[in-house]
Coordinates of C-alpha atoms (C1' of nucleotides) in Angstrom, one line a residue:
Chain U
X2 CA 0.0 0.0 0.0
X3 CA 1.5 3.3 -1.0
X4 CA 0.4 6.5 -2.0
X5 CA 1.8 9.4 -4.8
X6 CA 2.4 13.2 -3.4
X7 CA -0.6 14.5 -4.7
X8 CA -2.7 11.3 -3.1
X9 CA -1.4 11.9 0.0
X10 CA -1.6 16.0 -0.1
X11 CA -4.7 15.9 -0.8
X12 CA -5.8 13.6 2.1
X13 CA -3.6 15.2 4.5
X14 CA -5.2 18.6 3.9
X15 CA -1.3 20.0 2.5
X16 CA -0.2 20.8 -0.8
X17 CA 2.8 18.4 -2.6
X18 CA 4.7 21.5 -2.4
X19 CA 5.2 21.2 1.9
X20 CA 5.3 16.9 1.1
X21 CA 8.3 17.9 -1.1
X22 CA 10.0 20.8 1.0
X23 CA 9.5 18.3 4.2
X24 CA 11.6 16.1 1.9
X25 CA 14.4 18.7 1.2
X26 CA 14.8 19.7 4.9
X27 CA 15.1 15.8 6.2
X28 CA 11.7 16.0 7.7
X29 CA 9.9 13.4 5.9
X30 CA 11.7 11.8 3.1
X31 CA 9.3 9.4 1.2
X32 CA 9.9 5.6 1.3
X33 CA 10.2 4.8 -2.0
X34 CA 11.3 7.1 -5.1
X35 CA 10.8 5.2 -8.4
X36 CA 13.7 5.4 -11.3
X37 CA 11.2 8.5 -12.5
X38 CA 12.1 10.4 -9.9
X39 CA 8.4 10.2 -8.6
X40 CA 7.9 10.3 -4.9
X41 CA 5.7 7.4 -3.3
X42 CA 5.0 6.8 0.2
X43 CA 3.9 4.0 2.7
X44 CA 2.0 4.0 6.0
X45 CA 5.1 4.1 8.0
X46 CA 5.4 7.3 5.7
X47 CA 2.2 8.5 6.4
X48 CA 2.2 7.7 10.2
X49 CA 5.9 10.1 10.7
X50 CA 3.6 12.7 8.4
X51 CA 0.5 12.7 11.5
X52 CA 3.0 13.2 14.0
X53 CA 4.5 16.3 11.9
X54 CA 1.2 17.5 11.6
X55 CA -0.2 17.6 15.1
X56 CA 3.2 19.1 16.2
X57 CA 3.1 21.7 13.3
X58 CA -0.7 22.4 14.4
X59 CA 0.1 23.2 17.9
X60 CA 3.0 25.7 16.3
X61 CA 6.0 24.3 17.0
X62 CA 8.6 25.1 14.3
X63 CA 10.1 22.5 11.9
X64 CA 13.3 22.2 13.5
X65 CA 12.1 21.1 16.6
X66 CA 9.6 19.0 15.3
X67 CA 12.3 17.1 13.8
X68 CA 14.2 16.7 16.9
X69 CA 11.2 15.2 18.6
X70 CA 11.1 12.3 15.9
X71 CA 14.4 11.6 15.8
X72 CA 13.8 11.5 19.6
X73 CA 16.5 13.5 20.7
X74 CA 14.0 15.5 22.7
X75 CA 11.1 13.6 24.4
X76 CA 8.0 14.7 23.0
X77 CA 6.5 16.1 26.3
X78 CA 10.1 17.9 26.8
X79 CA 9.3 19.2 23.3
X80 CA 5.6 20.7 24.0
X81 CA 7.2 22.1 27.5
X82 CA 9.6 23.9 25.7
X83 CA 7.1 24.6 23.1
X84 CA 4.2 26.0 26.1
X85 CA 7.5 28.2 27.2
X86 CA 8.3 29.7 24.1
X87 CA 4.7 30.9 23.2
X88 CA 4.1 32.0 26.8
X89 CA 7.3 34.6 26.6
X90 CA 6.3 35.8 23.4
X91 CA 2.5 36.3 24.5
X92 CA 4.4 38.3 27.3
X93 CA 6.4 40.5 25.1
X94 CA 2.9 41.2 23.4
X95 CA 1.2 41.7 26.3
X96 CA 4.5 44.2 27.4
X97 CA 4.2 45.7 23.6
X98 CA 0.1 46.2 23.8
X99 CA 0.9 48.2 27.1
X100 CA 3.6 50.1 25.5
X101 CA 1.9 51.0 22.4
X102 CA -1.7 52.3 24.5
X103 CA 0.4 54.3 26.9
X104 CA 1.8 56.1 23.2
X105 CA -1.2 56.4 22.3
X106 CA -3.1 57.8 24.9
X107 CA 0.1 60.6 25.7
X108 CA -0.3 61.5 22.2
X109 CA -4.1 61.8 22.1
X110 CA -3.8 63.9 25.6
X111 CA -1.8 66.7 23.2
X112 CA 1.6 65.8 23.6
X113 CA 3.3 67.2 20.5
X114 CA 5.0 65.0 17.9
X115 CA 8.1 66.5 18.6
X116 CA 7.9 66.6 22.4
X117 CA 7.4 63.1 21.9
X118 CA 10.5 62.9 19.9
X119 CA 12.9 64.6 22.2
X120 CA 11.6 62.3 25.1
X121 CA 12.1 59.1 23.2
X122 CA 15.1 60.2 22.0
X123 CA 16.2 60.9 25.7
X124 CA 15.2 57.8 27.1
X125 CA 17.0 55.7 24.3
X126 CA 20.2 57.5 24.7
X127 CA 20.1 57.0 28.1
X128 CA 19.7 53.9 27.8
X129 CA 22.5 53.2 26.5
X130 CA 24.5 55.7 28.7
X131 CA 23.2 53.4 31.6
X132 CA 23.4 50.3 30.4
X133 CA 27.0 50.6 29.0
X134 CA 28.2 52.4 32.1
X135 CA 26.2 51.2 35.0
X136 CA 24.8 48.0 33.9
X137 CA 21.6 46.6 33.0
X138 CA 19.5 47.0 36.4
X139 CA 20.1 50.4 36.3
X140 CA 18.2 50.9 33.0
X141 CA 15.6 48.8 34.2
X142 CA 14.5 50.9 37.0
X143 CA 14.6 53.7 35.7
X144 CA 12.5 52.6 32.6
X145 CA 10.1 51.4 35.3
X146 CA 10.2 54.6 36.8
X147 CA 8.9 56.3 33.4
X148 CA 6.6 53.2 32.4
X149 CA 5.3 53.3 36.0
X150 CA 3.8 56.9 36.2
X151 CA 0.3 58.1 34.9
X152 CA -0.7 59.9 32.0
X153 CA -0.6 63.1 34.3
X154 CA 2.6 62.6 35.8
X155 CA 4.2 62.1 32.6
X156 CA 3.0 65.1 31.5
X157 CA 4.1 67.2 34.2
X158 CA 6.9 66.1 33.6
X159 CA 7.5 66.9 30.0
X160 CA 6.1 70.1 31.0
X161 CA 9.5 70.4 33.4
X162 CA 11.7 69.5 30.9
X163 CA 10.2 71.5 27.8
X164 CA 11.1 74.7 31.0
X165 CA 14.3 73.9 31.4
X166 CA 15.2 73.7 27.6
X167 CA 13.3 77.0 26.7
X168 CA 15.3 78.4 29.9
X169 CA 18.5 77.1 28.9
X170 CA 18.0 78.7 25.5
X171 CA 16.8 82.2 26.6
X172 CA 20.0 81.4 28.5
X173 CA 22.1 81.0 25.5
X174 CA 20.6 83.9 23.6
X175 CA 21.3 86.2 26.4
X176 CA 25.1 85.6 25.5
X177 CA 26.1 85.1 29.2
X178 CA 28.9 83.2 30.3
X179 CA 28.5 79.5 31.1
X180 CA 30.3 80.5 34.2
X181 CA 27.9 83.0 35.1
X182 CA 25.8 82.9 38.2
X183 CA 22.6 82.4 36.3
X184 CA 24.0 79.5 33.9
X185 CA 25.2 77.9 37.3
X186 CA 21.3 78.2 38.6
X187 CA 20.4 76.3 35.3
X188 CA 23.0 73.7 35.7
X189 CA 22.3 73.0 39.5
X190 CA 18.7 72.4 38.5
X191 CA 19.2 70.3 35.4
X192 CA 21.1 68.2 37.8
X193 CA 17.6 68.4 40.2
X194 CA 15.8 67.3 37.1
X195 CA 18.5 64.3 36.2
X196 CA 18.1 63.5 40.1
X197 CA 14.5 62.6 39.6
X198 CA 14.9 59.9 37.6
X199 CA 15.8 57.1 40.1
X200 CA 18.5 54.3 39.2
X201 CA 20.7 57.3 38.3
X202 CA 24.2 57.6 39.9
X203 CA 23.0 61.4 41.1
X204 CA 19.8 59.6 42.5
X205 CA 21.7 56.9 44.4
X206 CA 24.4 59.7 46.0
X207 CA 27.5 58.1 43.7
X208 CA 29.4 61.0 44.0
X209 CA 32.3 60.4 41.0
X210 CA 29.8 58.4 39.0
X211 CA 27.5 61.3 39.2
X212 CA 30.1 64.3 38.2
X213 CA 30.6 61.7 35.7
X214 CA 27.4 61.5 34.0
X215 CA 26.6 65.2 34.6
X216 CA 30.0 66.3 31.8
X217 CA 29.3 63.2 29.8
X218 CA 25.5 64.4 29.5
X219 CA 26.7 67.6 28.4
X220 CA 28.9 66.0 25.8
X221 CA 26.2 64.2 24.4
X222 CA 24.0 67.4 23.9
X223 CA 26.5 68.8 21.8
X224 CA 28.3 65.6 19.4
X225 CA 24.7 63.5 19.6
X226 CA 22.4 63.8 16.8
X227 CA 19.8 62.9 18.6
X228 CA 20.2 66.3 20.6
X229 CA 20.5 68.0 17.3
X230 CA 18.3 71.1 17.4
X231 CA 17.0 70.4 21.1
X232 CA 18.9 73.3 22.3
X233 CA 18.2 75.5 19.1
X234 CA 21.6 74.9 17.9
X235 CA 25.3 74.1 18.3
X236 CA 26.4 77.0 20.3
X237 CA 22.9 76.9 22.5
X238 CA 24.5 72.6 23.1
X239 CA 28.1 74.1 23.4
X240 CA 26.2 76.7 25.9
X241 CA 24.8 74.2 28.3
X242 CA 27.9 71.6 27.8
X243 CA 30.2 73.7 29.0
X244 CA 27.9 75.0 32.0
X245 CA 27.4 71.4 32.8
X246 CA 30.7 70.9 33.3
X247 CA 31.7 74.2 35.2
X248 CA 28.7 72.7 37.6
X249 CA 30.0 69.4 37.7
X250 CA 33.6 70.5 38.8
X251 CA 32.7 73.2 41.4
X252 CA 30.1 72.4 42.9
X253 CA 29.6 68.9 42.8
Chain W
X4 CA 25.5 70.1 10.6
X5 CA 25.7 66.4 9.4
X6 CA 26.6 63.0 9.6
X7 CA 28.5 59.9 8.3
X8 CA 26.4 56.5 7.7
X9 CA 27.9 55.1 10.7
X10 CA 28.4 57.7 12.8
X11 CA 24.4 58.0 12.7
X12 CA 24.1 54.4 13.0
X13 CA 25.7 54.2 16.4
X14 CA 24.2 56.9 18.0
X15 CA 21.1 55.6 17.2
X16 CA 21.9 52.0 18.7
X17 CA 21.4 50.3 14.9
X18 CA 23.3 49.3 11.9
X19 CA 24.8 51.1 8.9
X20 CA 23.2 48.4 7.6
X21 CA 20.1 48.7 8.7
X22 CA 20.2 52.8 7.3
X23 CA 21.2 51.3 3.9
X24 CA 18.3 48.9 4.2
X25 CA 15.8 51.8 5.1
X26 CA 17.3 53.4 2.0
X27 CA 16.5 50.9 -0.2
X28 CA 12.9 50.1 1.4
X29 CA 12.3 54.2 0.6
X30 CA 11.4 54.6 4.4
X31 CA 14.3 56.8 4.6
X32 CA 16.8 58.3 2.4
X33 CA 20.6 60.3 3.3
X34 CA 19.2 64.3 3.3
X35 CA 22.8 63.9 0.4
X36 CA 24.3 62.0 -1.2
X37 CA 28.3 62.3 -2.0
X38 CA 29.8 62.1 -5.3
X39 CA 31.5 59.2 -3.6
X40 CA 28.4 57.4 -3.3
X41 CA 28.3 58.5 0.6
X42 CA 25.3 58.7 2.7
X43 CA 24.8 61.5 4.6
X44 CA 22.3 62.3 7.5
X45 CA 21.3 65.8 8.4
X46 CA 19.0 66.9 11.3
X47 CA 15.8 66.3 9.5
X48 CA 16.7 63.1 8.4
X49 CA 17.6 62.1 12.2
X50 CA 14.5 64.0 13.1
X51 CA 12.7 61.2 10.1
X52 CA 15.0 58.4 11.9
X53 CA 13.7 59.3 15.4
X54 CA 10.1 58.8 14.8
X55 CA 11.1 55.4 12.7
X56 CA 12.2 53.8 15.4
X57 CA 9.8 55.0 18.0
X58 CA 7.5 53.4 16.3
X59 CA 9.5 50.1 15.0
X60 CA 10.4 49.9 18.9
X61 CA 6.5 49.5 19.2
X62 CA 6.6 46.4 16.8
X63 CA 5.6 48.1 14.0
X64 CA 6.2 47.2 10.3
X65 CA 8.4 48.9 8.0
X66 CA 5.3 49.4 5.7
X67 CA 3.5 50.3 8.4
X68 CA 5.3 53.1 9.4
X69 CA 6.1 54.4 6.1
X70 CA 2.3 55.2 5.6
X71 CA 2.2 57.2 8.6
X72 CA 5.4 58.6 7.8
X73 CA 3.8 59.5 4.4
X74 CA 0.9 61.1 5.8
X75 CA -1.2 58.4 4.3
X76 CA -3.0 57.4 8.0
X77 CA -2.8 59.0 11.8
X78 CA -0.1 58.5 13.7
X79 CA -3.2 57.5 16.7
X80 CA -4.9 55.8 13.7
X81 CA -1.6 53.6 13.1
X82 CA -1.0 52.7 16.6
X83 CA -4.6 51.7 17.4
X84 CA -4.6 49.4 14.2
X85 CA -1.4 48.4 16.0
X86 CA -2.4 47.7 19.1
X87 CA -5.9 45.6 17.7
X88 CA -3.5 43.7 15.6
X89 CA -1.0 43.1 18.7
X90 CA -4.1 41.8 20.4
X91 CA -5.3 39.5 17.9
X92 CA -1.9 37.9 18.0
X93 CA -1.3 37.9 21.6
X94 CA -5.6 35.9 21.8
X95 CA -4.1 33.5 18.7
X96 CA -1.0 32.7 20.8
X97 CA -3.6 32.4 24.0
X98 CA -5.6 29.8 22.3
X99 CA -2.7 27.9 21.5
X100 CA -0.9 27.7 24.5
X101 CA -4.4 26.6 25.8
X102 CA -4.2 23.7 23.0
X103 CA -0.6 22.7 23.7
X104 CA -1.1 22.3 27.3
X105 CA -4.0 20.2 26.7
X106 CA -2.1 17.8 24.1
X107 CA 0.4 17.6 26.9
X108 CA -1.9 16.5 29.8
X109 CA -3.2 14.0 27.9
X110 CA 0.3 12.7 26.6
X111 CA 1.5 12.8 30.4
X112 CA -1.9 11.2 31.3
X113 CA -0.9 7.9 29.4
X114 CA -2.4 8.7 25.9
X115 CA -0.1 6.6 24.0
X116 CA 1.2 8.2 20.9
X117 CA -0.4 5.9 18.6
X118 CA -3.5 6.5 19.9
X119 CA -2.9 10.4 20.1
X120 CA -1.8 10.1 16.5
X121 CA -5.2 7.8 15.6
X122 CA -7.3 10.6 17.0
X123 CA -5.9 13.4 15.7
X124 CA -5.9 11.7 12.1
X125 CA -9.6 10.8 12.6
X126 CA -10.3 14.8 14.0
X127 CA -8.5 15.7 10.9
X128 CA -9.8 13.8 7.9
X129 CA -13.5 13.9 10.1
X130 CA -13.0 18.1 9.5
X131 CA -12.7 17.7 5.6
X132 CA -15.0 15.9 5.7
X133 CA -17.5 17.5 7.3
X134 CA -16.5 21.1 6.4
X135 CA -17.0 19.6 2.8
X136 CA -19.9 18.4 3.1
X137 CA -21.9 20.1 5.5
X138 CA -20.5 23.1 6.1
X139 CA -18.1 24.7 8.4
X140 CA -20.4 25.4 11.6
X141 CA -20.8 21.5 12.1
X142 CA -17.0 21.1 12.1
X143 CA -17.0 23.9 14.7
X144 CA -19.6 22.3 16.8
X145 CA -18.0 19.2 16.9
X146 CA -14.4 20.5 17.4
X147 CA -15.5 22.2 20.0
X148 CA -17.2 19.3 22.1
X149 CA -13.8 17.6 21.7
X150 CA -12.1 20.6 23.1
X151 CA -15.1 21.0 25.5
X152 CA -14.2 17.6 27.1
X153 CA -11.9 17.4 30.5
X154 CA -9.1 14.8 30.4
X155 CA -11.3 12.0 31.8
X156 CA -13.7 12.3 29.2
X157 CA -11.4 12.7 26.9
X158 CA -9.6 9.4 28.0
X159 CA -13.0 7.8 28.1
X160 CA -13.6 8.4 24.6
X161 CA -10.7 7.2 23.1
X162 CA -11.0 3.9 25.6
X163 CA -14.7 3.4 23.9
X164 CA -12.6 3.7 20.3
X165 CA -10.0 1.5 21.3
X166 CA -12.5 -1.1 22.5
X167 CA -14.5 -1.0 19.3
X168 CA -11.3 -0.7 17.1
X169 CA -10.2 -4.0 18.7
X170 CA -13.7 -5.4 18.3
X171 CA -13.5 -4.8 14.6
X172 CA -10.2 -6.5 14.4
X173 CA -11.4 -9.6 16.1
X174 CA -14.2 -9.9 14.4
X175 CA -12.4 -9.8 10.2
X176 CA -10.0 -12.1 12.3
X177 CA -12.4 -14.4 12.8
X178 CA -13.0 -14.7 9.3
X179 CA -17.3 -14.2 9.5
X180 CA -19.4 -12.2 6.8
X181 CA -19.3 -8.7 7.0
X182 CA -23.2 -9.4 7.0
X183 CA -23.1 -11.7 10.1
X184 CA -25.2 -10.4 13.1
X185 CA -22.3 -10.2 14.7
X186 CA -20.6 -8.1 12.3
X187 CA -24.2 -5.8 12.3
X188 CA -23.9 -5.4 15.7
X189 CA -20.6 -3.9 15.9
X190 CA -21.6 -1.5 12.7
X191 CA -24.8 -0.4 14.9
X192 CA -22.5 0.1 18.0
X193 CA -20.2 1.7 15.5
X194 CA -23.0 4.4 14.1
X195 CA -24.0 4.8 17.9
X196 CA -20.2 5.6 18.9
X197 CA -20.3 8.3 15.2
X198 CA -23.5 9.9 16.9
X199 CA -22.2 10.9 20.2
X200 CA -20.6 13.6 18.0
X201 CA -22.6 16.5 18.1
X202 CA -22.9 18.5 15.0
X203 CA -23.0 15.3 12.4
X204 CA -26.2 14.7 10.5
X205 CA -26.1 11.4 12.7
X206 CA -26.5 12.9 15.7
X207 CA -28.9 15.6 14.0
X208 CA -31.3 12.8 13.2
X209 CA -30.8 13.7 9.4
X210 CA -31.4 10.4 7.6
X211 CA -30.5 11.0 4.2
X212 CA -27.3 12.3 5.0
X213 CA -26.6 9.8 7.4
X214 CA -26.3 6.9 5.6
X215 CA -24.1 9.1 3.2
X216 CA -21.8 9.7 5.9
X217 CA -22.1 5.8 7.4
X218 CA -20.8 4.7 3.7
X219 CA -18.4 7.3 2.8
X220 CA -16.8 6.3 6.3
X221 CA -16.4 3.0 5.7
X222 CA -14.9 3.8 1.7
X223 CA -12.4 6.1 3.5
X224 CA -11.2 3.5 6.2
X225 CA -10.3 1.8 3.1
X226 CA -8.7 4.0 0.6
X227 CA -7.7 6.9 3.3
X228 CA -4.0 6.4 4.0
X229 CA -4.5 8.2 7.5
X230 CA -6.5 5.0 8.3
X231 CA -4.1 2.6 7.0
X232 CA -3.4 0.1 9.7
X233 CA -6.0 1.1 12.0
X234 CA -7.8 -1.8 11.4
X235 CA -4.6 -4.2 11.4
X236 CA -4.6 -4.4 7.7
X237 CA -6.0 -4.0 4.6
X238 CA -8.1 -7.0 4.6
X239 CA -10.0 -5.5 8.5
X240 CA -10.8 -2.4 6.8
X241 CA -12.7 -3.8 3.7
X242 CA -14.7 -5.7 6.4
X243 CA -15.6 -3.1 8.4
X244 CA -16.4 -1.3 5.0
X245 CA -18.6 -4.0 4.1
X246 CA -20.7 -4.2 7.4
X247 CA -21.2 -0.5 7.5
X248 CA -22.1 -0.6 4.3
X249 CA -24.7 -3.5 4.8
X250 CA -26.1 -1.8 7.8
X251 CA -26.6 1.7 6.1
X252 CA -28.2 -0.1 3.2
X253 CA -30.5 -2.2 5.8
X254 CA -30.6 -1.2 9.2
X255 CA -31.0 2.8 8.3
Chain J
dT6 C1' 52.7 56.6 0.5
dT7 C1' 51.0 53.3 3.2
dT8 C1' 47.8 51.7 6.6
dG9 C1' 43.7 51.1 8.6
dA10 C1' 39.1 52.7 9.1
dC11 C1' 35.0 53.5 6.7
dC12 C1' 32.2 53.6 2.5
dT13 C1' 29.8 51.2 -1.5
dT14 C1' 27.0 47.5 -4.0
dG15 C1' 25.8 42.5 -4.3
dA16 C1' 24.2 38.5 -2.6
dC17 C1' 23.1 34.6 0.6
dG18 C1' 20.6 33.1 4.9
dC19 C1' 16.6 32.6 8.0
dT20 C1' 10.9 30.4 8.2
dG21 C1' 7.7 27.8 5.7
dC22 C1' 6.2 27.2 2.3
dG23 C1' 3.0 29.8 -2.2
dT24 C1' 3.6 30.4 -6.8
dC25 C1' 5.2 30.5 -11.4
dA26 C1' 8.3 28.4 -14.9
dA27 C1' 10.1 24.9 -17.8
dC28 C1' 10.3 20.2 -18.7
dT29 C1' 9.3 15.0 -18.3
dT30 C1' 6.1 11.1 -17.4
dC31 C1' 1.9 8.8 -16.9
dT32 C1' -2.9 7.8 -18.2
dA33 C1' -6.8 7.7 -20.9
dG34 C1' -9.4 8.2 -25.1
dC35 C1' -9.6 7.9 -30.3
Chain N
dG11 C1' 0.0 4.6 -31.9
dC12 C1' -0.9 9.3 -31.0
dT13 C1' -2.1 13.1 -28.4
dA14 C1' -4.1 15.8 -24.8
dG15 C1' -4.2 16.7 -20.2
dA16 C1' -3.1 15.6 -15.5
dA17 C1' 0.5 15.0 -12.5
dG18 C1' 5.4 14.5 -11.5
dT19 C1' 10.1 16.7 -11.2
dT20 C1' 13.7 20.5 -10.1
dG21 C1' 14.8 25.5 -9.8
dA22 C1' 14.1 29.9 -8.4
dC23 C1' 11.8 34.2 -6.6
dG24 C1' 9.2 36.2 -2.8
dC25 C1' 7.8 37.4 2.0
dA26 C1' 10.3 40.7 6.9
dG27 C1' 14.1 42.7 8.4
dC28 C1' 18.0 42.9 8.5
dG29 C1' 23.0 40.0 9.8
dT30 C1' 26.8 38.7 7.6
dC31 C1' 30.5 37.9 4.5
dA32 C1' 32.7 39.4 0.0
dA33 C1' 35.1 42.3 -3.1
dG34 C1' 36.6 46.7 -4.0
dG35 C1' 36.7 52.2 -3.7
dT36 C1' 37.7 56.4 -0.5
dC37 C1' 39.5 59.0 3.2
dA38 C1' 42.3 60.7 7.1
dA39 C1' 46.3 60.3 9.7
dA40 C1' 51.2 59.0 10.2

DNA sequence: TTTGACCTTGACGCTGCGTCAACTTCTAGC
DNA sequence: GCTAGAAGTTGACGCAGCGTCAAGGTCAAA
């Protein structure tokens, strides 16, 4: 008893295209191949082909289907494994459907496009200023910290930073001195602002890790794109780098 | 004020690559390009990049984007198509996981794989069938009273499939007439075992369609190669072919 | 001028097949 | 015996989003 591609295909509910691709990746070769070249297969055949299906019905990929039957995994290892790969990725979802409303509602509450931007742009950088420098966990909090506060709170706190930048720039355009009394009150409270965010060296008291962050923050302004245009321009970055830095080593 | 291909590419955290693919793809293109063939990135473009991977960071497409990008939809109108789409995904991956456990409790609960493998072949060929013939809502009925079952039933049923499996076999082994009264009682045990399937014109009281289905069962135990075996041989299917067949044409 | 870093285009790989394309073989009817 | 048509074969592109060589041109510093 045997049975052509197409017989079987069409009894299995797959096209002779999958029967012949199972055959090129080792998954189910056929058991007989005449001198045509034609494929033909038996019940043992057909049997292997069940068990491919169930597993490729409950989503488990080709590969480790075909570990399972050449029983180097047992199969209730297999749907284990299988149960803990879908539940992670319906978690990342679950994390991403979070992620995506929270967008949407900040941006539906008026947030501007380009406020939006500049805070995004923020948070990446920083993340990887934080994760580079001060590892992982770091990161994490802080990201919690962001992900963790309402719609309101978020907000406000845009509001903060969108009064520091237009203050930093009024700043700049007065042609002051970074040294000057009032570009030291700027610095001192950009450094408030940083401390707000916990997980941060100037939240946790690291004295040297904090000076440290504070000039390399003000380095960033200036040579990161990402900061392009967020101070108006290169001498309103230059403006604040180098007041950051004045801060950081006199008062810090 | 501009920048290199790769000094662009790691202040963003991605690839040169990846900024030559988004070239390509038209999502986003160098602000100039050198008469050395050289990309280069001015704020605008970083500006175009920003919003790129805000958005690819919330697991959207590259097309995706691009037609928000392109003013073709809402930037809220995007995300929310996002977030249903997310959601549909993140229910698919739900009902699966659902499915795999339950394939894995009933491997664990002494389902031997054969039998797993007979069941699932039946649930599958029993779905073309049906959907072909009567529709797809009595496939979904039916599927779901299989799904709707707890383990024990579950176990149950496949015990009462076993046993008349086994009964079958005996019976062609004994060599008697497919039109024996012992051969008619197993078919009538075997139409009464087909009707505790919701959803079939046998349980539906449908006649007609009935004996249809009572004959084209016992043709398919024969010439299906999913059945092939299941009643030892050949020879064990044509019998129980042959009493169906008799009882449909007299008992129905 | 050399070296090394950085740029370019081109192309394969991954997942699991769908979908032509081009060609050979089998089957059935006249 | 011939021919049409159904079914078989291999080969290759496409899909999403790049990673990853490969081969070769350009640029900046020593």
């Amino acid at each position: 008893m045997e049975w052509t591609i197409q017989e079987l295909a069409t009894r299995a509910g797959i096209s002779s295209r999958t029967l012949r691709h199972y055959d090129r990746v080792g998954l189910l070769a056929p058991s007989r191949v005449g001198a045509n070249g034609y494929r033909y297969y038996d019940p043992t055949a057909v049997a292997r082909l069940q068990r491919i299906l169930i597993m490729r019905q409950l989503g488990m990929g080709l590969p480790a289907i075909a570990k399972v039957l050449a029983d180097e995994v047992d199969t209730c290892d297999g749907l284990r494994a299988h149960i803990a790969a879908l539940e992670e990725e319906r978690d990342r979802i679950e994390r991403q459907i979070r992620s995506v409303r929270h967008t949407l509602e900040a941006l539906q509450a008026g947030a501007e496009p380009r406020m939006d931007v500049m805070l995004a742009g923020f948070n990446d950088l920083y993340k990887d200023e934080v994760i580079s420098r001060w590892g992982e966990r770091a990161f994490q909090v802080s990201n919690d910290w962001w992900h963790g506060k309402t719609l309101d709170q978020q907000l406000a706190w845009k509001q903060d930073t969108e009064d520091l930048v237009a203050a930093w720039v009024a700043a700049a355009r007065a042609g002051i001195s970074p040294t000057s009394a009032r570009a030291q009150t700027l610095a001192a409270r950009h450094v408030r602002w940083l401390s707000e965010i916990p997980g941060t060296p100037t939240a946790d008291g690291k004295r040297e890790q904090s000076i440290a962050m504070v000039k390399g923050l003000g380095d960033m302004y200036v040579d990161d794109p990402r900061f392009a245009g967020m101070y108006e321009d290169a001498a309103g970055a230059a403006f604040v780098r180098d007041a950051l830095h004045t801060y950081a080593r006199t008062q810090m």
